[in-house]
Amino acid sequence: MTNFMFISALVGKLSPTDYVGFTFFVGCMAMMAASAFFFLSLSQFDRKWRTSVLVSGLITFIAAVHYFYMRDYWASFGESPTFFRYVDWVLTVPLMCLEFYLILKVAGAKQSLLWKMIIYSIVMLVTGYFGEVVFTDSAALWGFISGLAYFAIVYEIWLGEASKLAAAAGGEIQKAHKILCWFVLVGWSIYPLGYMMGTTGWYNGFIPAGNIDVVYNIADAINKIGFGLVIYSLAVKYQKD
């Protein structure tokens, strides 16, 4: 009984109809399971691909830990855990950019490409946080800056140096790169939409305000686990060669 009371004190009550809390819980479990899968599969790969798969596991593990706290925060206060979400993103998004660099190293990718994409991602997230939490009166301006950084990443992987390196590598690497590009273009696009729904600006006339934590949670799980599965599949194919 004492143990039950201790657990209840740590974990907020979750209503059966609380779909936001439900997706926080499912997202946490899904990403924790993905982490276990990636970490336990490391021994089957040589050093060339082990780092990429390890990073995939780190991305989902970091997200799972944050989702555990975000689920409890939501259950306790009924508010969107924006701070925890941005802390999650500022750690995991640069790691997702790192994945592009790691698979393109075979084509001669340099660290300058890695740092360029990491800087873009940090600018995107920090300015997004400023607009959504700190300087809410000028959310449209900060969102515009964040959007520019996002499109800089999109340009880099679709048309810039990363795209050229992928084309030079060819084969399975180019295919994997293209799939990751679609994740960024389509999967990540939900985040600017959520930003506009949660802030005040010129866009409110055609994008209604609302809580899209459910969509955020589903998108996070698909994007992060999906990224990892693409890397894992690529590593398996090259391991067989």
mmCIF file of C-alpha atoms in Angstrom:
data_model
loop_
_atom_site.group_PDB
_atom_site.id
_atom_site.type_symbol
_atom_site.label_atom_id
_atom_site.label_comp_id
_atom_site.label_asym_id
_atom_site.label_seq_id
_atom_site.Cartn_x
_atom_site.Cartn_y
_atom_site.Cartn_z
ATOM 1 C CA MET A 1 0.000 0.000 0.000
ATOM 2 C CA THR A 2 2.841 2.351 0.865
ATOM 3 C CA ASN A 3 4.486 1.639 -2.472
ATOM 4 C CA PHE A 4 1.227 2.356 -4.294
ATOM 5 C CA MET A 5 0.861 5.707 -2.521
ATOM 6 C CA PHE A 6 4.482 6.566 -3.388
ATOM 7 C CA ILE A 7 3.893 5.805 -7.071
ATOM 8 C CA SER A 8 0.656 7.830 -7.034
ATOM 9 C CA ALA A 9 2.543 10.815 -5.625
ATOM 10 C CA LEU A 10 5.032 10.623 -8.484
ATOM 11 C CA VAL A 11 2.577 10.014 -11.327
ATOM 12 C CA GLY A 12 -0.365 12.309 -12.015
ATOM 13 C CA LYS A 13 -3.801 10.802 -12.591
ATOM 14 C CA LEU A 14 -4.648 10.188 -16.241
ATOM 15 C CA SER A 15 -8.285 10.334 -17.310
ATOM 16 C CA PRO A 16 -9.482 7.595 -19.728
ATOM 17 C CA THR A 17 -10.673 10.346 -22.092
ATOM 18 C CA ASP A 18 -7.471 12.369 -21.885
ATOM 19 C CA TYR A 19 -6.149 11.735 -25.385
ATOM 20 C CA VAL A 20 -3.289 14.197 -24.986
ATOM 21 C CA GLY A 21 -2.049 12.359 -21.913
ATOM 22 C CA PHE A 22 -2.596 9.053 -23.679
ATOM 23 C CA THR A 23 -0.389 10.058 -26.614
ATOM 24 C CA PHE A 24 2.278 11.291 -24.189
ATOM 25 C CA PHE A 25 2.247 7.862 -22.540
ATOM 26 C CA VAL A 26 2.212 5.917 -25.814
ATOM 27 C CA GLY A 27 4.921 8.168 -27.259
ATOM 28 C CA CYS A 28 7.106 7.512 -24.217
ATOM 29 C CA MET A 29 6.649 3.747 -24.448
ATOM 30 C CA ALA A 30 7.155 3.650 -28.223
ATOM 31 C CA MET A 31 10.369 5.625 -28.101
ATOM 32 C CA MET A 32 11.690 3.678 -25.130
ATOM 33 C CA ALA A 33 11.024 0.436 -27.024
ATOM 34 C CA ALA A 34 12.769 1.862 -30.095
ATOM 35 C CA SER A 35 15.768 2.819 -27.942
ATOM 36 C CA ALA A 36 16.031 -0.720 -26.570
ATOM 37 C CA PHE A 37 15.825 -2.096 -30.110
ATOM 38 C CA PHE A 38 18.568 0.181 -31.455
ATOM 39 C CA PHE A 39 20.890 -0.321 -28.471
ATOM 40 C CA LEU A 40 20.501 -4.112 -28.429
ATOM 41 C CA SER A 41 21.191 -4.328 -32.160
ATOM 42 C CA LEU A 42 24.532 -2.492 -31.960
ATOM 43 C CA SER A 43 26.620 -5.656 -31.680
ATOM 44 C CA GLN A 44 25.593 -6.858 -35.152
ATOM 45 C CA PHE A 45 27.179 -3.864 -36.904
ATOM 46 C CA ASP A 46 30.784 -2.954 -37.473
ATOM 47 C CA ARG A 47 32.201 0.331 -36.244
ATOM 48 C CA LYS A 48 31.379 2.121 -39.499
ATOM 49 C CA TRP A 49 27.620 1.912 -38.846
ATOM 50 C CA ARG A 50 27.529 1.431 -35.093
ATOM 51 C CA THR A 51 27.743 5.158 -34.396
ATOM 52 C CA SER A 52 24.778 5.936 -36.640
ATOM 53 C CA VAL A 53 22.595 3.301 -34.984
ATOM 54 C CA LEU A 54 23.770 4.444 -31.542
ATOM 55 C CA VAL A 55 22.739 8.021 -32.330
ATOM 56 C CA SER A 56 19.318 6.733 -33.408
ATOM 57 C CA GLY A 57 18.952 5.072 -30.017
ATOM 58 C CA LEU A 58 20.067 8.222 -28.204
ATOM 59 C CA ILE A 59 17.477 10.307 -30.073
ATOM 60 C CA THR A 60 14.584 8.072 -29.050
ATOM 61 C CA PHE A 61 15.936 7.573 -25.512
ATOM 62 C CA ILE A 62 16.234 11.313 -24.863
ATOM 63 C CA ALA A 63 12.716 11.793 -26.228
ATOM 64 C CA ALA A 64 11.347 8.952 -24.079
ATOM 65 C CA VAL A 65 12.762 10.503 -20.902
ATOM 66 C CA HIS A 66 11.269 13.886 -21.761
ATOM 67 C CA TYR A 67 7.932 12.330 -22.656
ATOM 68 C CA PHE A 68 7.791 10.667 -19.240
ATOM 69 C CA TYR A 69 8.052 14.079 -17.584
ATOM 70 C CA MET A 70 5.783 15.792 -20.124
ATOM 71 C CA ARG A 71 3.050 13.210 -19.584
ATOM 72 C CA ASP A 72 3.206 13.754 -15.805
ATOM 73 C CA TYR A 73 3.275 17.545 -16.239
ATOM 74 C CA TRP A 74 0.179 17.407 -18.432
ATOM 75 C CA ALA A 75 -1.625 15.099 -16.001
ATOM 76 C CA SER A 76 -0.776 17.343 -13.045
ATOM 77 C CA PHE A 77 -1.420 20.803 -14.512
ATOM 78 C CA GLY A 78 -3.442 20.304 -17.699
ATOM 79 C CA GLU A 79 -1.040 22.582 -19.571
ATOM 80 C CA SER A 80 1.131 21.983 -22.604
ATOM 81 C CA PRO A 81 4.694 21.241 -21.372
ATOM 82 C CA THR A 82 6.293 23.661 -23.824
ATOM 83 C CA PHE A 83 9.546 24.045 -21.901
ATOM 84 C CA PHE A 84 10.190 20.287 -21.736
ATOM 85 C CA ARG A 85 9.265 19.934 -25.399
ATOM 86 C CA TYR A 86 11.850 22.504 -26.486
ATOM 87 C CA VAL A 87 14.525 20.974 -24.249
ATOM 88 C CA ASP A 88 13.790 17.658 -25.971
ATOM 89 C CA TRP A 89 14.010 19.231 -29.422
ATOM 90 C CA VAL A 90 17.193 21.203 -28.744
ATOM 91 C CA LEU A 91 18.907 17.901 -27.903
ATOM 92 C CA THR A 92 17.354 15.552 -30.460
ATOM 93 C CA VAL A 93 17.059 17.719 -33.583
ATOM 94 C CA PRO A 94 20.831 18.416 -33.815
ATOM 95 C CA LEU A 95 21.359 14.657 -33.399
ATOM 96 C CA MET A 96 18.994 14.060 -36.312
ATOM 97 C CA CYS A 97 21.099 16.497 -38.346
ATOM 98 C CA LEU A 98 24.141 14.501 -37.264
ATOM 99 C CA GLU A 99 22.603 11.431 -38.900
ATOM 100 C CA PHE A 100 22.794 13.127 -42.316
ATOM 101 C CA TYR A 101 26.490 13.789 -41.797
ATOM 102 C CA LEU A 102 27.231 10.251 -40.609
ATOM 103 C CA ILE A 103 25.685 8.506 -43.615
ATOM 104 C CA LEU A 104 27.297 10.976 -46.028
ATOM 105 C CA LYS A 105 30.815 10.589 -44.633
ATOM 106 C CA VAL A 106 31.421 7.812 -47.161
ATOM 107 C CA ALA A 107 30.915 10.416 -49.896
ATOM 108 C CA GLY A 108 33.357 12.849 -48.312
ATOM 109 C CA ALA A 109 31.092 14.946 -46.084
ATOM 110 C CA LYS A 110 33.098 17.433 -44.035
ATOM 111 C CA GLN A 111 32.472 18.641 -40.504
ATOM 112 C CA SER A 112 31.585 22.069 -41.896
ATOM 113 C CA LEU A 113 28.356 20.529 -43.236
ATOM 114 C CA LEU A 114 27.579 19.065 -39.825
ATOM 115 C CA TRP A 115 28.140 22.326 -37.950
ATOM 116 C CA LYS A 116 26.173 24.301 -40.521
ATOM 117 C CA MET A 117 23.128 22.076 -40.057
ATOM 118 C CA ILE A 118 23.475 22.035 -36.276
ATOM 119 C CA ILE A 119 23.622 25.842 -36.200
ATOM 120 C CA TYR A 120 20.533 26.053 -38.418
ATOM 121 C CA SER A 121 18.673 23.672 -36.113
ATOM 122 C CA ILE A 122 19.636 25.526 -32.932
ATOM 123 C CA VAL A 123 18.616 28.887 -34.434
ATOM 124 C CA MET A 124 15.318 27.331 -35.513
ATOM 125 C CA LEU A 125 14.586 26.008 -32.018
ATOM 126 C CA VAL A 126 15.856 28.906 -29.905
ATOM 127 C CA THR A 127 13.978 31.530 -31.915
ATOM 128 C CA GLY A 128 10.894 29.305 -31.878
ATOM 129 C CA TYR A 129 11.094 29.117 -28.082
ATOM 130 C CA PHE A 130 11.531 32.882 -27.823
ATOM 131 C CA GLY A 131 8.412 33.469 -29.887
ATOM 132 C CA GLU A 132 6.258 30.841 -28.211
ATOM 133 C CA VAL A 133 7.270 31.436 -24.590
ATOM 134 C CA VAL A 134 9.438 34.523 -23.986
ATOM 135 C CA PHE A 135 8.521 37.283 -26.441
ATOM 136 C CA THR A 136 4.956 36.272 -27.231
ATOM 137 C CA ASP A 137 3.991 39.784 -28.411
ATOM 138 C CA SER A 138 6.389 39.419 -31.339
ATOM 139 C CA ALA A 139 5.762 35.724 -31.987
ATOM 140 C CA ALA A 140 5.301 36.275 -35.727
ATOM 141 C CA LEU A 141 8.764 37.823 -36.062
ATOM 142 C CA TRP A 142 10.503 35.085 -34.092
ATOM 143 C CA GLY A 143 8.513 32.478 -35.989
ATOM 144 C CA PHE A 144 9.676 33.996 -39.260
ATOM 145 C CA ILE A 145 13.320 33.705 -38.188
ATOM 146 C CA SER A 146 12.730 30.148 -37.016
ATOM 147 C CA GLY A 147 11.072 29.348 -40.348
ATOM 148 C CA LEU A 148 14.048 30.709 -42.279
ATOM 149 C CA ALA A 149 16.371 28.385 -40.359
ATOM 150 C CA TYR A 150 14.045 25.458 -41.060
ATOM 151 C CA PHE A 151 13.997 26.175 -44.793
ATOM 152 C CA ALA A 152 17.796 26.535 -44.716
ATOM 153 C CA ILE A 153 17.963 22.926 -43.488
ATOM 154 C CA VAL A 154 15.453 21.856 -46.150
ATOM 155 C CA TYR A 155 17.489 23.585 -48.860
ATOM 156 C CA GLU A 156 20.747 22.060 -47.637
ATOM 157 C CA ILE A 157 19.497 18.477 -47.733
ATOM 158 C CA TRP A 158 17.373 18.748 -50.889
ATOM 159 C CA LEU A 159 19.461 21.034 -53.113
ATOM 160 C CA GLY A 160 22.647 21.974 -51.276
ATOM 161 C CA GLU A 161 25.888 20.255 -50.339
ATOM 162 C CA ALA A 162 24.197 17.314 -48.595
ATOM 163 C CA SER A 163 22.129 16.570 -51.696
ATOM 164 C CA LYS A 164 25.198 16.593 -53.936
ATOM 165 C CA LEU A 165 27.077 14.273 -51.598
ATOM 166 C CA ALA A 166 24.141 11.853 -51.545
ATOM 167 C CA ALA A 167 24.035 11.840 -55.338
ATOM 168 C CA ALA A 168 27.784 11.152 -55.428
ATOM 169 C CA ALA A 169 27.388 8.250 -52.987
ATOM 170 C CA GLY A 170 24.488 6.781 -54.953
ATOM 171 C CA GLY A 171 22.910 3.415 -54.209
ATOM 172 C CA GLU A 172 21.333 2.728 -50.833
ATOM 173 C CA ILE A 173 22.861 5.829 -49.242
ATOM 174 C CA GLN A 174 21.147 8.112 -51.740
ATOM 175 C CA LYS A 175 17.848 6.272 -51.184
ATOM 176 C CA ALA A 176 18.146 6.591 -47.392
ATOM 177 C CA HIS A 177 19.087 10.248 -47.702
ATOM 178 C CA LYS A 178 16.002 10.919 -49.821
ATOM 179 C CA ILE A 179 13.722 9.241 -47.264
ATOM 180 C CA LEU A 180 15.242 11.317 -44.457
ATOM 181 C CA CYS A 181 14.716 14.410 -46.606
ATOM 182 C CA TRP A 182 11.009 13.595 -46.838
ATOM 183 C CA PHE A 183 10.852 13.217 -43.069
ATOM 184 C CA VAL A 184 12.245 16.735 -42.701
ATOM 185 C CA LEU A 185 10.071 18.283 -45.406
ATOM 186 C CA VAL A 186 6.778 16.609 -44.488
ATOM 187 C CA GLY A 187 7.208 15.328 -40.930
ATOM 188 C CA TRP A 188 8.852 18.439 -39.535
ATOM 189 C CA SER A 189 6.363 20.763 -41.234
ATOM 190 C CA ILE A 190 3.819 20.000 -38.497
ATOM 191 C CA TYR A 191 5.918 21.969 -36.012
ATOM 192 C CA PRO A 192 5.645 25.381 -37.737
ATOM 193 C CA LEU A 193 1.914 24.697 -38.039
ATOM 194 C CA GLY A 194 1.699 23.992 -34.324
ATOM 195 C CA TYR A 195 3.700 27.133 -33.579
ATOM 196 C CA MET A 196 1.215 29.264 -35.520
ATOM 197 C CA MET A 197 -1.752 27.603 -33.814
ATOM 198 C CA GLY A 198 -0.271 28.296 -30.392
ATOM 199 C CA THR A 199 0.810 31.915 -30.905
ATOM 200 C CA THR A 200 -0.667 35.233 -32.009
ATOM 201 C CA GLY A 201 0.192 36.756 -35.386
ATOM 202 C CA TRP A 202 -0.976 37.687 -38.866
ATOM 203 C CA TYR A 203 -1.591 34.010 -39.606
ATOM 204 C CA ASN A 204 -4.459 33.641 -37.109
ATOM 205 C CA GLY A 205 -6.917 34.683 -39.792
ATOM 206 C CA PHE A 206 -6.570 31.386 -41.645
ATOM 207 C CA ILE A 207 -4.920 29.108 -39.047
ATOM 208 C CA PRO A 208 -7.200 28.706 -36.007
ATOM 209 C CA ALA A 209 -5.771 28.685 -32.507
ATOM 210 C CA GLY A 210 -5.832 25.404 -30.630
ATOM 211 C CA ASN A 211 -3.952 22.718 -28.748
ATOM 212 C CA ILE A 212 -2.289 20.251 -31.088
ATOM 213 C CA ASP A 213 -0.265 18.343 -28.502
ATOM 214 C CA VAL A 214 -1.761 15.106 -29.829
ATOM 215 C CA VAL A 215 -0.427 15.873 -33.317
ATOM 216 C CA TYR A 216 2.937 16.967 -31.874
ATOM 217 C CA ASN A 217 3.222 13.707 -29.939
ATOM 218 C CA ILE A 218 2.341 11.507 -32.894
ATOM 219 C CA ALA A 219 4.663 13.493 -35.191
ATOM 220 C CA ASP A 220 7.523 13.231 -32.689
ATOM 221 C CA ALA A 221 7.202 9.451 -32.458
ATOM 222 C CA ILE A 222 6.957 8.986 -36.230
ATOM 223 C CA ASN A 223 9.805 11.352 -37.035
ATOM 224 C CA LYS A 224 12.267 10.132 -34.403
ATOM 225 C CA ILE A 225 11.567 6.432 -34.629
ATOM 226 C CA GLY A 226 11.250 6.674 -38.415
ATOM 227 C CA PHE A 227 14.646 8.391 -38.681
ATOM 228 C CA GLY A 228 16.192 5.593 -36.670
ATOM 229 C CA LEU A 229 14.567 2.821 -38.690
ATOM 230 C CA VAL A 230 15.863 4.338 -41.934
ATOM 231 C CA ILE A 231 19.397 4.376 -40.498
ATOM 232 C CA TYR A 232 18.999 0.845 -39.141
ATOM 233 C CA SER A 233 17.754 -0.447 -42.504
ATOM 234 C CA LEU A 234 20.682 1.199 -44.288
ATOM 235 C CA ALA A 235 23.170 -0.327 -41.836
ATOM 236 C CA VAL A 236 21.637 -3.790 -42.284
ATOM 237 C CA LYS A 237 21.861 -3.584 -46.074
ATOM 238 C CA TYR A 238 25.533 -2.579 -46.005
ATOM 239 C CA GLN A 239 26.317 -5.133 -43.311
ATOM 240 C CA LYS A 240 25.114 -7.868 -45.676
ATOM 241 C CA ASP A 241 27.359 -6.649 -48.516
#
